mmCIF file with all atom_site columns, C-alpha atoms in Angstrom:
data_model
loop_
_atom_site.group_PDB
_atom_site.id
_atom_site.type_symbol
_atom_site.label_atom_id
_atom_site.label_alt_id
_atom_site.label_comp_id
_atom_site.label_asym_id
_atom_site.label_entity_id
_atom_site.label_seq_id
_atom_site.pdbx_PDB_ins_code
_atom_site.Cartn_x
_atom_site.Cartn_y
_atom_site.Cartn_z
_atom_site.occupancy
_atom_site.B_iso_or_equiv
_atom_site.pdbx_formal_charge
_atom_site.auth_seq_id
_atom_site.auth_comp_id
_atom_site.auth_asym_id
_atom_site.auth_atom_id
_atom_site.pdbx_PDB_model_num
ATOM 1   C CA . UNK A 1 1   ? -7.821  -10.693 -57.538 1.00 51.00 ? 903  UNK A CA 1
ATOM 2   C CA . UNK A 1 2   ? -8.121  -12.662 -54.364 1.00 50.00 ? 904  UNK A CA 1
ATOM 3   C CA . UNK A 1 3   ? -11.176 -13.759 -53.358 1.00 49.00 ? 905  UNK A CA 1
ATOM 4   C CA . UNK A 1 4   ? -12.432 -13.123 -49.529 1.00 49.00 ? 906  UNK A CA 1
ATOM 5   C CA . UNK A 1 5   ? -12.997 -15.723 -46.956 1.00 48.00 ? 907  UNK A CA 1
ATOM 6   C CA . UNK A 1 6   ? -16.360 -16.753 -46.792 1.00 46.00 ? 908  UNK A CA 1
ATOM 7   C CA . UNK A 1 7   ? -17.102 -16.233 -43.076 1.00 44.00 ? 909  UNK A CA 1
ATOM 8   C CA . UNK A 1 8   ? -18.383 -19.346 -41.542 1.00 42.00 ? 910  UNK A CA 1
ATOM 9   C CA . UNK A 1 9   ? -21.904 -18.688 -39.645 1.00 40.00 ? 911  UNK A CA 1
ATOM 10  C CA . UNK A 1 10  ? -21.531 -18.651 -35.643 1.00 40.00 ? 912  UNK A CA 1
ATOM 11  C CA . UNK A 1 11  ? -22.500 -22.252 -34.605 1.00 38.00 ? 913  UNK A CA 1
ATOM 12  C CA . UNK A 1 12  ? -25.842 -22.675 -32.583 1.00 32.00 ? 914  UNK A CA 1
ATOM 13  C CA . UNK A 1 13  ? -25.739 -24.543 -29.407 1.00 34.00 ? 915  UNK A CA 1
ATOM 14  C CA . UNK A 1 14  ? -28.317 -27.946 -29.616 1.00 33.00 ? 916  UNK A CA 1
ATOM 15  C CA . UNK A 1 15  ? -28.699 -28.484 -25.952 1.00 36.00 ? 917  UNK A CA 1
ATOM 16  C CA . UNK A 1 16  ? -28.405 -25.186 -24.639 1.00 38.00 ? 918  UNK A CA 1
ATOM 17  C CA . UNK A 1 17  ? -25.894 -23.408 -22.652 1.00 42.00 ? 919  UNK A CA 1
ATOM 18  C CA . UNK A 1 18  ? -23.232 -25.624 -21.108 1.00 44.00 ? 920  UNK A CA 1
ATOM 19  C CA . UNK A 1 19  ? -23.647 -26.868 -17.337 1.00 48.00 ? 921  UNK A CA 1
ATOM 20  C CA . UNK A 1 20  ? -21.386 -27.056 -14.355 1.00 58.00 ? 922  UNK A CA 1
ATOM 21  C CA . UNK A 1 21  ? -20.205 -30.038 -14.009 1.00 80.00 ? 923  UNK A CA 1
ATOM 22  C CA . UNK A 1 22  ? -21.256 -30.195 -10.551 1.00 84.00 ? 924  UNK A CA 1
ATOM 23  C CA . UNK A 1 23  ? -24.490 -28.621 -8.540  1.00 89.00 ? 925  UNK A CA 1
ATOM 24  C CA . UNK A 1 24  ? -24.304 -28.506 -4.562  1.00 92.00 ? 926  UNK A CA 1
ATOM 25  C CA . UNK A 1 25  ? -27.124 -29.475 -2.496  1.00 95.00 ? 927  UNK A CA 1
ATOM 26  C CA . UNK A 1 26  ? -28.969 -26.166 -0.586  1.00 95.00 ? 928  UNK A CA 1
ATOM 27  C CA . UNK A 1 27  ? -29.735 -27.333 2.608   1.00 95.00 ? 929  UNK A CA 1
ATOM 28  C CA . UNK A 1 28  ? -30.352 -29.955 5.071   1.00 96.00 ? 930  UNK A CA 1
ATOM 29  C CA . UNK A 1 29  ? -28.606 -32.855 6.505   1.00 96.00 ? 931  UNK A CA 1
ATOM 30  C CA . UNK A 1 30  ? -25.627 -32.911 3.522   1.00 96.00 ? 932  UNK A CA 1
ATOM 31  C CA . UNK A 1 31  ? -26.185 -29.237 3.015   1.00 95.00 ? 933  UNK A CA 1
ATOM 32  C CA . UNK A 1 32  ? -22.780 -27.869 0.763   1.00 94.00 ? 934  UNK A CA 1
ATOM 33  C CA . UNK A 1 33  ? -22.247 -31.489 -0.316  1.00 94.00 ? 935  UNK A CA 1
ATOM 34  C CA . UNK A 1 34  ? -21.640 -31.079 -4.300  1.00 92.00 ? 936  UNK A CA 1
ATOM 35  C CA . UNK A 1 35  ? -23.301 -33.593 -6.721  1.00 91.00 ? 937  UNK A CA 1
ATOM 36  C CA . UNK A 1 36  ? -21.187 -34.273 -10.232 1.00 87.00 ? 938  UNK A CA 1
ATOM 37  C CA . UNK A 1 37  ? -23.101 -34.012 -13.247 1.00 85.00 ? 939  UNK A CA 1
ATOM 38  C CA . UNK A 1 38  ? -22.852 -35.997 -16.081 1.00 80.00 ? 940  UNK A CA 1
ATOM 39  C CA . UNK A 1 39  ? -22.206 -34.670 -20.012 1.00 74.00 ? 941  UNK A CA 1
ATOM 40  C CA . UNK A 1 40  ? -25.192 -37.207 -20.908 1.00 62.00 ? 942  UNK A CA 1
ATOM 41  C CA . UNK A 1 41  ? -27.913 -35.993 -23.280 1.00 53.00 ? 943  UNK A CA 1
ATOM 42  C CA . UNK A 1 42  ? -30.646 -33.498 -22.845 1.00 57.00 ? 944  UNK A CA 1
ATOM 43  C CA . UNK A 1 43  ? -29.213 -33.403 -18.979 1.00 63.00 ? 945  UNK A CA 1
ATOM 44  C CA . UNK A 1 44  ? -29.468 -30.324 -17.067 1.00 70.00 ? 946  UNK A CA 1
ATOM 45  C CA . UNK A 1 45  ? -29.345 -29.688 -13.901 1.00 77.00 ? 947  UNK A CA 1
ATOM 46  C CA . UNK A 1 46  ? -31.823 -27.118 -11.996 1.00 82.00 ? 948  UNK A CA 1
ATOM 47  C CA . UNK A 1 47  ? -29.567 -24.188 -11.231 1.00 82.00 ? 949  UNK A CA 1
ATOM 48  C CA . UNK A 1 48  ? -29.120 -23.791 -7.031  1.00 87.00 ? 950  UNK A CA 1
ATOM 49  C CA . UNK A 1 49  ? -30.753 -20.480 -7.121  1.00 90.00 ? 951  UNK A CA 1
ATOM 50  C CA . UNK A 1 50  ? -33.618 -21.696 -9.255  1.00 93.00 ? 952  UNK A CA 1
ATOM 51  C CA . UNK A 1 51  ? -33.865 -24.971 -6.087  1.00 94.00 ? 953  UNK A CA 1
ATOM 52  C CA . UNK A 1 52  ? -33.328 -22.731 -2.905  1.00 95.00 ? 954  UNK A CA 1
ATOM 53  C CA . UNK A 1 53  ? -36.167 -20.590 -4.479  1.00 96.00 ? 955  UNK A CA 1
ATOM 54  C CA . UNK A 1 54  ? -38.438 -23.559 -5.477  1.00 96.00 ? 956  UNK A CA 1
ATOM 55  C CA . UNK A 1 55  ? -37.799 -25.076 -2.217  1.00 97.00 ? 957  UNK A CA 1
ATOM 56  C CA . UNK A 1 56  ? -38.519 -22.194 -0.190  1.00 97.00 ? 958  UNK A CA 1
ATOM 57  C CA . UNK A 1 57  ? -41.599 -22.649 -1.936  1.00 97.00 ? 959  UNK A CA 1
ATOM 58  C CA . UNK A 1 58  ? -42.496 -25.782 -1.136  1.00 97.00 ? 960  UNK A CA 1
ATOM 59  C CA . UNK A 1 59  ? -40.853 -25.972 2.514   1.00 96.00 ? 961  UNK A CA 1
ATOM 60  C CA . UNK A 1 60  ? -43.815 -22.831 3.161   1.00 96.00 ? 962  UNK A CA 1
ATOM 61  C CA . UNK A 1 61  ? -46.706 -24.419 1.767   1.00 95.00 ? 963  UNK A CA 1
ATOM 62  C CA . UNK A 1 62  ? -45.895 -27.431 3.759   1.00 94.00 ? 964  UNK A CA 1
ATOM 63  C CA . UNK A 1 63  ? -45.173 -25.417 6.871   1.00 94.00 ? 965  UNK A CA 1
ATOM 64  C CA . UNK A 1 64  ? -41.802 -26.671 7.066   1.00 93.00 ? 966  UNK A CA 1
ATOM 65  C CA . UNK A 1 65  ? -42.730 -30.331 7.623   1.00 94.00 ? 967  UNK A CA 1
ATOM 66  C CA . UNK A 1 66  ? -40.810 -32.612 5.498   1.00 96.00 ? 968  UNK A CA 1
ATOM 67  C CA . UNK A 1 67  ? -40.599 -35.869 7.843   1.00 96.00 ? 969  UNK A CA 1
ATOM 68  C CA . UNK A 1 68  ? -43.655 -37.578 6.296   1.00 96.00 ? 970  UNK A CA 1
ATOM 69  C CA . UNK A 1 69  ? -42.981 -36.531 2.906   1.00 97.00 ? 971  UNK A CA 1
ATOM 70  C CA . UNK A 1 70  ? -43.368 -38.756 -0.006  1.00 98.00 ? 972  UNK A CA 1
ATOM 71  C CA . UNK A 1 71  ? -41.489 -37.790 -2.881  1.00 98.00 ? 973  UNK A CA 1
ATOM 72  C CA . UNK A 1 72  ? -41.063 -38.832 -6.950  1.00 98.00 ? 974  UNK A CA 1
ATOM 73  C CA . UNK A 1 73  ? -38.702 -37.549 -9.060  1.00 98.00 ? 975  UNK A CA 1
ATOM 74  C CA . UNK A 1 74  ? -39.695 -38.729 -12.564 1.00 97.00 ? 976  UNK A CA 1
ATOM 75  C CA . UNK A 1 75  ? -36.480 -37.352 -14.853 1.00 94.00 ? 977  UNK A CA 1
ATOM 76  C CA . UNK A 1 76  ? -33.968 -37.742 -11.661 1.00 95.00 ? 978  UNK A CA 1
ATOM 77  C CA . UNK A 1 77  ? -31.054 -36.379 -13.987 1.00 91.00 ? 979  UNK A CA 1
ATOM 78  C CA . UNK A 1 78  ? -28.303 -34.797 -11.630 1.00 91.00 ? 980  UNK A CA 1
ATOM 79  C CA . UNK A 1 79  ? -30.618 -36.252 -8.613  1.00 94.00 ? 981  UNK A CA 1
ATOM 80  C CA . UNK A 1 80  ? -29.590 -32.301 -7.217  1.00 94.00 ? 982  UNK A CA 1
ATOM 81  C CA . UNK A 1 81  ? -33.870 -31.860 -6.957  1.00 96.00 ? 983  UNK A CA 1
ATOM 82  C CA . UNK A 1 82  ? -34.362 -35.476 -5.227  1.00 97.00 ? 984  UNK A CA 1
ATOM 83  C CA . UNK A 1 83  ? -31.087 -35.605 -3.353  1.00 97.00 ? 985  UNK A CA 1
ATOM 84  C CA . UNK A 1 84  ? -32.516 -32.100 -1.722  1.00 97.00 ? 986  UNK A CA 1
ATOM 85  C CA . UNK A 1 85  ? -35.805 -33.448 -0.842  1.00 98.00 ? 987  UNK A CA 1
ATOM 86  C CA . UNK A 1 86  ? -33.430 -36.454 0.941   1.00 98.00 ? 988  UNK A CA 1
ATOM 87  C CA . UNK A 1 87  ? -31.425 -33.941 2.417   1.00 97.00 ? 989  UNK A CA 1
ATOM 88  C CA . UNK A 1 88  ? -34.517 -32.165 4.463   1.00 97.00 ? 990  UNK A CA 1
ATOM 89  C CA . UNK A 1 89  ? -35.556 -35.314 5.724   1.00 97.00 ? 991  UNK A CA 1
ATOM 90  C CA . UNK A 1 90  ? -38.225 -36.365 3.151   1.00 98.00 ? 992  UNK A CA 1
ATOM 91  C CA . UNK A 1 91  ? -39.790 -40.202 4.277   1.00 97.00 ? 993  UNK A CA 1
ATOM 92  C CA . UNK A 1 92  ? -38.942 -41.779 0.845   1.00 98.00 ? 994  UNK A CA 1
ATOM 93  C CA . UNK A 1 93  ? -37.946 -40.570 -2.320  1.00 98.00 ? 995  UNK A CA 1
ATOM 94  C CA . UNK A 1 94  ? -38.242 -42.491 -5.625  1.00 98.00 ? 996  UNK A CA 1
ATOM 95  C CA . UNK A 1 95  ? -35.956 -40.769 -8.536  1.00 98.00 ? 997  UNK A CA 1
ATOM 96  C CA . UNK A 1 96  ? -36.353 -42.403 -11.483 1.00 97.00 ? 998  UNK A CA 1
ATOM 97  C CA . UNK A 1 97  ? -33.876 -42.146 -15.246 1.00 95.00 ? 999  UNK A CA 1
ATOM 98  C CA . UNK A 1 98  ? -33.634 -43.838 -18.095 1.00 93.00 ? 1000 UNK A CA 1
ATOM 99  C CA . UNK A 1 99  ? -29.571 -43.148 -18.881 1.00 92.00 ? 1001 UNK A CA 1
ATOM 100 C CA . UNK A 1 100 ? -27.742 -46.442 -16.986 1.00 93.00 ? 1002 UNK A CA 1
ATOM 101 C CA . UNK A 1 101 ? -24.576 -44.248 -16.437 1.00 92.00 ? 1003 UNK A CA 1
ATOM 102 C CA . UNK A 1 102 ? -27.018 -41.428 -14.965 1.00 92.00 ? 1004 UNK A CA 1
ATOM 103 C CA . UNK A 1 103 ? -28.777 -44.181 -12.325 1.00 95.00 ? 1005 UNK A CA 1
ATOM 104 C CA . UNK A 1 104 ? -25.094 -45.707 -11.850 1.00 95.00 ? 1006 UNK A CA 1
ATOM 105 C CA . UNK A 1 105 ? -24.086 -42.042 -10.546 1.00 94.00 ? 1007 UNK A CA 1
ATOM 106 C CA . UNK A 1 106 ? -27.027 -41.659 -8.527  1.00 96.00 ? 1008 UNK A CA 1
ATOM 107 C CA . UNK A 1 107 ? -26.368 -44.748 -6.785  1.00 97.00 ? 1009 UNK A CA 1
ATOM 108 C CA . UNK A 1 108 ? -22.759 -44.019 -6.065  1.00 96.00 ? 1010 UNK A CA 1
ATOM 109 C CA . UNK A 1 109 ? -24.001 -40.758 -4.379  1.00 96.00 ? 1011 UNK A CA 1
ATOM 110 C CA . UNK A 1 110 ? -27.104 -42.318 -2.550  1.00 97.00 ? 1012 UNK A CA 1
ATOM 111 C CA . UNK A 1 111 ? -24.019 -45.083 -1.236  1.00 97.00 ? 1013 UNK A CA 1
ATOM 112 C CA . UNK A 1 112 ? -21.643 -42.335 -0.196  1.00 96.00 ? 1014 UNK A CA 1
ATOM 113 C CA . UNK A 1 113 ? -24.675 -40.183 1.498   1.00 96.00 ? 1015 UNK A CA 1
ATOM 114 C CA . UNK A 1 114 ? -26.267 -43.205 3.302   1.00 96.00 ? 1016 UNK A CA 1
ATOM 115 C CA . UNK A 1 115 ? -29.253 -42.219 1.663   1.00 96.00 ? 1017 UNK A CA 1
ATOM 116 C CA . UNK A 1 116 ? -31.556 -44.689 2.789   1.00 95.00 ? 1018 UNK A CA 1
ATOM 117 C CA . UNK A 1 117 ? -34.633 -42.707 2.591   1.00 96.00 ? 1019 UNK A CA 1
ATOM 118 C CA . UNK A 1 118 ? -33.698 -42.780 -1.500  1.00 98.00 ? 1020 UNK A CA 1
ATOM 119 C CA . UNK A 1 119 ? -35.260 -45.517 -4.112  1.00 97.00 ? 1021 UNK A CA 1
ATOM 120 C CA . UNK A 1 120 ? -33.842 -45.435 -7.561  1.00 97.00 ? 1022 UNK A CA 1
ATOM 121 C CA . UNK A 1 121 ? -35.165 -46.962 -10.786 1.00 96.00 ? 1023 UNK A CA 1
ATOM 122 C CA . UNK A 1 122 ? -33.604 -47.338 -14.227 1.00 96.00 ? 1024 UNK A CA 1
ATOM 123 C CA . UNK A 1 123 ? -37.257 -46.728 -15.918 1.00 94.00 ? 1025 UNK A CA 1
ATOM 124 C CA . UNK A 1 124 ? -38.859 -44.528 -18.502 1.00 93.00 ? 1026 UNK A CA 1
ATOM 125 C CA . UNK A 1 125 ? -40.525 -41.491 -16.971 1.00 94.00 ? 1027 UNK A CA 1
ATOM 126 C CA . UNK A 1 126 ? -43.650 -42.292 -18.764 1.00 94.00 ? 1028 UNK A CA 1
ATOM 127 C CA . UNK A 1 127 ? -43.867 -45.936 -17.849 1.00 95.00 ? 1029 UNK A CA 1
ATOM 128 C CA . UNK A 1 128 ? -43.035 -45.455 -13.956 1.00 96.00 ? 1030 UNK A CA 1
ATOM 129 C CA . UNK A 1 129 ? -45.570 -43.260 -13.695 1.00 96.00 ? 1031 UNK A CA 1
ATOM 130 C CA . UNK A 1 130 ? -48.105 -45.565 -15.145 1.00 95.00 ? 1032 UNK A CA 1
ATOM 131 C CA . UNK A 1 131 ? -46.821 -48.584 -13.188 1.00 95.00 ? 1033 UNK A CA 1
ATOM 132 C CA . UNK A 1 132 ? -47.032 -46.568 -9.697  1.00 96.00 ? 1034 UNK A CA 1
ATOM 133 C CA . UNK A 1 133 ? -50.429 -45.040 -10.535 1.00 94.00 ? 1035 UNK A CA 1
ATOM 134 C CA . UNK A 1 134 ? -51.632 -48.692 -11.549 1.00 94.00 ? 1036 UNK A CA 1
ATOM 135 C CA . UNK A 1 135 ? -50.237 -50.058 -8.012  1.00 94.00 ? 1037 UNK A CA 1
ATOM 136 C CA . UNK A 1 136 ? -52.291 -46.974 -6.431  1.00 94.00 ? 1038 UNK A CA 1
ATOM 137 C CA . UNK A 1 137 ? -49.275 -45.048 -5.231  1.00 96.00 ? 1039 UNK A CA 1
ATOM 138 C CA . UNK A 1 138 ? -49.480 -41.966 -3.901  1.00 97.00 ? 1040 UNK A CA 1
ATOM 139 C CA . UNK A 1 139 ? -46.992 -38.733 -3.475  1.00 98.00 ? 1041 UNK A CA 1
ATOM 140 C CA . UNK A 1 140 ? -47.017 -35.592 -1.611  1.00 98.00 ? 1042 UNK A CA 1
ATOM 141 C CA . UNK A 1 141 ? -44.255 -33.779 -3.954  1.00 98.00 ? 1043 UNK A CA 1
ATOM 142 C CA . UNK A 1 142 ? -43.948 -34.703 -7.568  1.00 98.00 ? 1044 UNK A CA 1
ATOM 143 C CA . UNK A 1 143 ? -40.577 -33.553 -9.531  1.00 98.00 ? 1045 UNK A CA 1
ATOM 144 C CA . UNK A 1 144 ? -40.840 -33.248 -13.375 1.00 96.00 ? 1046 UNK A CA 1
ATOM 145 C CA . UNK A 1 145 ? -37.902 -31.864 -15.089 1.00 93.00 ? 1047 UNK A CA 1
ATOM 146 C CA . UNK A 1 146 ? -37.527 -33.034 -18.406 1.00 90.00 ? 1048 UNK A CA 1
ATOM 147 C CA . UNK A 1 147 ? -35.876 -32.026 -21.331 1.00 83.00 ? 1049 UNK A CA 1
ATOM 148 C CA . UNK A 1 148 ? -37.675 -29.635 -22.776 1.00 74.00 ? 1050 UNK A CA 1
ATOM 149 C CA . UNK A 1 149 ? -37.479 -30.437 -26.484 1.00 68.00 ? 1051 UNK A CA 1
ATOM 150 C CA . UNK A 1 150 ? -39.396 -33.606 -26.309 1.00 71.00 ? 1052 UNK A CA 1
ATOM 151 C CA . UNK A 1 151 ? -43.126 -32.838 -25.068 1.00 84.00 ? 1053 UNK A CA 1
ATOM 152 C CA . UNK A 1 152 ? -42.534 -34.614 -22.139 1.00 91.00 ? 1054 UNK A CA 1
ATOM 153 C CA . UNK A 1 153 ? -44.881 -32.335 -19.841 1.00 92.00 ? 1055 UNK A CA 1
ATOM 154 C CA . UNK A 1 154 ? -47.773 -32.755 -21.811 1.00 92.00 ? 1056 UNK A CA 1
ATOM 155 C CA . UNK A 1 155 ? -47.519 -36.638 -21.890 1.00 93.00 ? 1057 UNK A CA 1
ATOM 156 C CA . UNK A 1 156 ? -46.530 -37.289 -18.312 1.00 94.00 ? 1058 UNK A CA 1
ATOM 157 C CA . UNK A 1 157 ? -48.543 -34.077 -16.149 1.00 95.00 ? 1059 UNK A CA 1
ATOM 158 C CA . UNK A 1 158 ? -51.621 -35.896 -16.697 1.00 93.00 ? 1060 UNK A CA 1
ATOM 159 C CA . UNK A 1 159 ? -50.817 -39.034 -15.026 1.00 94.00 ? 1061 UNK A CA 1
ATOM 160 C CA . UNK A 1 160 ? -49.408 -36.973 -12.734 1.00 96.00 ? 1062 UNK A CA 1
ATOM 161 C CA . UNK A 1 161 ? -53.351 -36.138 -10.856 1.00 94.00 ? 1063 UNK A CA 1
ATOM 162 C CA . UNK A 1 162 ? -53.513 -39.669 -10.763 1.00 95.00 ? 1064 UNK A CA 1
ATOM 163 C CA . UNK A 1 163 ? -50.623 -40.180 -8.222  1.00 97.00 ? 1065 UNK A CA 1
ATOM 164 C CA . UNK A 1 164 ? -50.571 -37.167 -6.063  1.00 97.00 ? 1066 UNK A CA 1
ATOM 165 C CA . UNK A 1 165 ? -51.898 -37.038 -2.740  1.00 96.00 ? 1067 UNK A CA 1
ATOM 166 C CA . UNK A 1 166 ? -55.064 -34.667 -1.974  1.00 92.00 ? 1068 UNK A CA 1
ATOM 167 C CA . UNK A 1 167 ? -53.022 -31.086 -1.423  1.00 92.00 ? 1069 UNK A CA 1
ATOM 168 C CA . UNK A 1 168 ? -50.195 -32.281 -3.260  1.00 96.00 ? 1070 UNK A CA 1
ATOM 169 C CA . UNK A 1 169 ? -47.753 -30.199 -5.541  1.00 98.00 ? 1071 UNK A CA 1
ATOM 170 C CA . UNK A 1 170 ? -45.827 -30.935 -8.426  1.00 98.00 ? 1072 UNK A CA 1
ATOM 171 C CA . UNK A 1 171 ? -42.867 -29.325 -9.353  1.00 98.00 ? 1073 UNK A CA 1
ATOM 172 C CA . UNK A 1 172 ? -42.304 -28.351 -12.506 1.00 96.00 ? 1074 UNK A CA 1
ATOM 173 C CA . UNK A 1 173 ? -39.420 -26.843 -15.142 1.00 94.00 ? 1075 UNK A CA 1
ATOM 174 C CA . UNK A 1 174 ? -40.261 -25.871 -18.873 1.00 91.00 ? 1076 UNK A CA 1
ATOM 175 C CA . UNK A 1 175 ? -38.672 -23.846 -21.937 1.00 88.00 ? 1077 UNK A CA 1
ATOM 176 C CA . UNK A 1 176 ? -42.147 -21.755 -21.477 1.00 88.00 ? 1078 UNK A CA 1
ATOM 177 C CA . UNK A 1 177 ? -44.239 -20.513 -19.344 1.00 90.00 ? 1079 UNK A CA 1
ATOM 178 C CA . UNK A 1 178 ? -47.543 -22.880 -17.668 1.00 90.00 ? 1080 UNK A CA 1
ATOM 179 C CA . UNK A 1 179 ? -49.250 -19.450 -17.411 1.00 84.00 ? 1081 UNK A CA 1
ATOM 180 C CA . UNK A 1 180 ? -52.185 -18.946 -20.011 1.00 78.00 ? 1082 UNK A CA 1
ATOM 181 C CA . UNK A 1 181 ? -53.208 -15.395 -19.610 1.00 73.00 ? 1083 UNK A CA 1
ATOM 182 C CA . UNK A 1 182 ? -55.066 -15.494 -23.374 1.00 72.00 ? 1084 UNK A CA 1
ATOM 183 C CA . UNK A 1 183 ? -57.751 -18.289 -23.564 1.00 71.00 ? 1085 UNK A CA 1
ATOM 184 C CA . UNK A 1 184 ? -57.753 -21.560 -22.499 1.00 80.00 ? 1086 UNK A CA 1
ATOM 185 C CA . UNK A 1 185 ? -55.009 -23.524 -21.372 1.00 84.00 ? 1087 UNK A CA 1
ATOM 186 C CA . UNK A 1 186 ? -53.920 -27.140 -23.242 1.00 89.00 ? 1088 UNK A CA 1
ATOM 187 C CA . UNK A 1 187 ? -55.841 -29.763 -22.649 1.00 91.00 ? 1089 UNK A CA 1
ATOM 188 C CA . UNK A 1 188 ? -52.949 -31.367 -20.763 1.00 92.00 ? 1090 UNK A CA 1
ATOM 189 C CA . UNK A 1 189 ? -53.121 -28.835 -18.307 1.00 92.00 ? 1091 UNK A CA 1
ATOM 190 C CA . UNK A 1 190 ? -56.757 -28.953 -17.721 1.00 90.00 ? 1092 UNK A CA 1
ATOM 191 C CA . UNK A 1 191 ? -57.259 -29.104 -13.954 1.00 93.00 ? 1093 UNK A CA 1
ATOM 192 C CA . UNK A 1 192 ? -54.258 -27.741 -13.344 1.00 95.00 ? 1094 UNK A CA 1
ATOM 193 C CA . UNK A 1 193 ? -53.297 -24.673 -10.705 1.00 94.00 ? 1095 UNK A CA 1
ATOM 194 C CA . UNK A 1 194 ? -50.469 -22.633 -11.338 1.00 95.00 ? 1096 UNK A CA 1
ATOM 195 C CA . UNK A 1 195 ? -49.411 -21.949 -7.517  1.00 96.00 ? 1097 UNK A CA 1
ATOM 196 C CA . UNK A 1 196 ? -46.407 -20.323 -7.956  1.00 96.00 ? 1098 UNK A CA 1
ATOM 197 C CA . UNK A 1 197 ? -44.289 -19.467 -11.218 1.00 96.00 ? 1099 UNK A CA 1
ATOM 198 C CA . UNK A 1 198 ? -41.177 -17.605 -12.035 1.00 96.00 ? 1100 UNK A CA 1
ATOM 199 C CA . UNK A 1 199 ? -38.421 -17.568 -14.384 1.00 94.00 ? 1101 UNK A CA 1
ATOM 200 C CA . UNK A 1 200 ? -34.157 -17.549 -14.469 1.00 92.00 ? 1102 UNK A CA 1
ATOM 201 C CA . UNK A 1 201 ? -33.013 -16.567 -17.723 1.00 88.00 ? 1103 UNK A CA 1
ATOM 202 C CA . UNK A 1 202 ? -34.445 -19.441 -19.738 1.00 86.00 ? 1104 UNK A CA 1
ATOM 203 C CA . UNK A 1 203 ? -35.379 -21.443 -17.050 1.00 88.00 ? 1105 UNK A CA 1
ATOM 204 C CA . UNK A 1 204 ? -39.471 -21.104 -16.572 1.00 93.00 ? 1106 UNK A CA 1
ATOM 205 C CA . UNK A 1 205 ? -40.435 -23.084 -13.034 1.00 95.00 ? 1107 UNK A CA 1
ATOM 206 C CA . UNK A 1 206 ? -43.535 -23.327 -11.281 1.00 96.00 ? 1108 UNK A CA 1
ATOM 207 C CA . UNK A 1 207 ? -45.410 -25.265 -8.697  1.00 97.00 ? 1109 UNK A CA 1
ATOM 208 C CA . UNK A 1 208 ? -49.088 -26.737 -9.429  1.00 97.00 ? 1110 UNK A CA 1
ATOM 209 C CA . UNK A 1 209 ? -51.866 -28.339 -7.685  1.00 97.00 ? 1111 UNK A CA 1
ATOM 210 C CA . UNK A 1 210 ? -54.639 -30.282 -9.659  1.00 96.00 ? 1112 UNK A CA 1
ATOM 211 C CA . UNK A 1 211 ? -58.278 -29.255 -8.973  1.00 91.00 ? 1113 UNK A CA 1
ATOM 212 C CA . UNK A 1 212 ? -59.875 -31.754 -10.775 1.00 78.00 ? 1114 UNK A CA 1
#
């Protein structure tokens, strides 16, 4: 008698669904201008509809004004999140990734854009932070997109009120929700205001401002 096949079980994707291999910036000066993304480890890029929304955010709760704008983008990534602060006309932005091939991208686009409004630093999220917060810098707009495996909000968030200006926002994306409807939030998000929050399938992204 012959025996059946054993059926193999359907294989589980580690890092998620796969990305695009390219993201376009949403507006601005190099509005349309596409951005190639690398196959590089726990990388993924914040979709466009996810940034238009996020940035129309942001753009109303700074009344538009973007000129004086100081801008970090701790887990730079794609650079599609700094690259459209850039774009708008943001004073300075500092994107920051730990993945050499990732910061040798970003500096081929930041060459090709003229982007001289963009710093970029080969650097551990956790450790720029520290450093800039040590050398008292401050930020109007704080990017934190990590991947979301590694607990990476609830180590870097908090030394995030140490280096935003007063009225400042931070962006952030997360495999869950920064809402805490049922008792009390983490302590890592002590302080924190959820401003605005909303989810694309199993993207979760909000803005917050720290209270104190």
């Amino acid at each position: 008698m012959q025996k059946k096949p054993v059926k193999k079980p359907a294989k589980v994707p580690v890092h998620g669904p796969k990305h695009s291999n390219q993201v376009r910036i949403i507006g601005g000066a190099w509005k349309r201008t596409p951005l190639p993304v690398l196959e590089a480890l726990g990388l993924r890029p914040t979709p466009d509809r996810v940034r238009e929304t996020a940035f129309n955010w942001i753009s109303h709760l700074r009344d538009g004004e973007w000129a004086s704008a100081q801008v970090l983008d701790l887990f730079a990534g794609s650079g599609a999140l700094g690259f459209e602060a850039a774009s708008r006309g943001a004073a300075s932005v500092v994107m920051a990734d730990t993945n050499t091939a990732v910061v040798r991208q970003l500096d081929a686009i930041k060459s090709k854009l003229n982007a001289a409004n963009v710093q970029l630093l080969r650097s551990d999220a956790l450790a720029t932070a520290q450093s800039l917060a040590v050398r008292g810098q401050k930020f109007d707009l704080i990017f934190l997109d990590p991947p979301y495996q590694q607990d990476f909000l609830a180590r870097v968030l908090p030394l995030c009120s140490k280096l935003l200006k007063e009225n400042g926002l931070v962006y952030a994306e997360s495999g869950l929700p920064l809402t805490f409807e049922e008792g009390e939030p983490p302590e890592w998000m002590q302080g924190w205001e959820v401003v605005r929050a909303d989810k694309a399938g199993m993207v979760f992204y909000h803005l917050l401002q720290y209270k104190g």
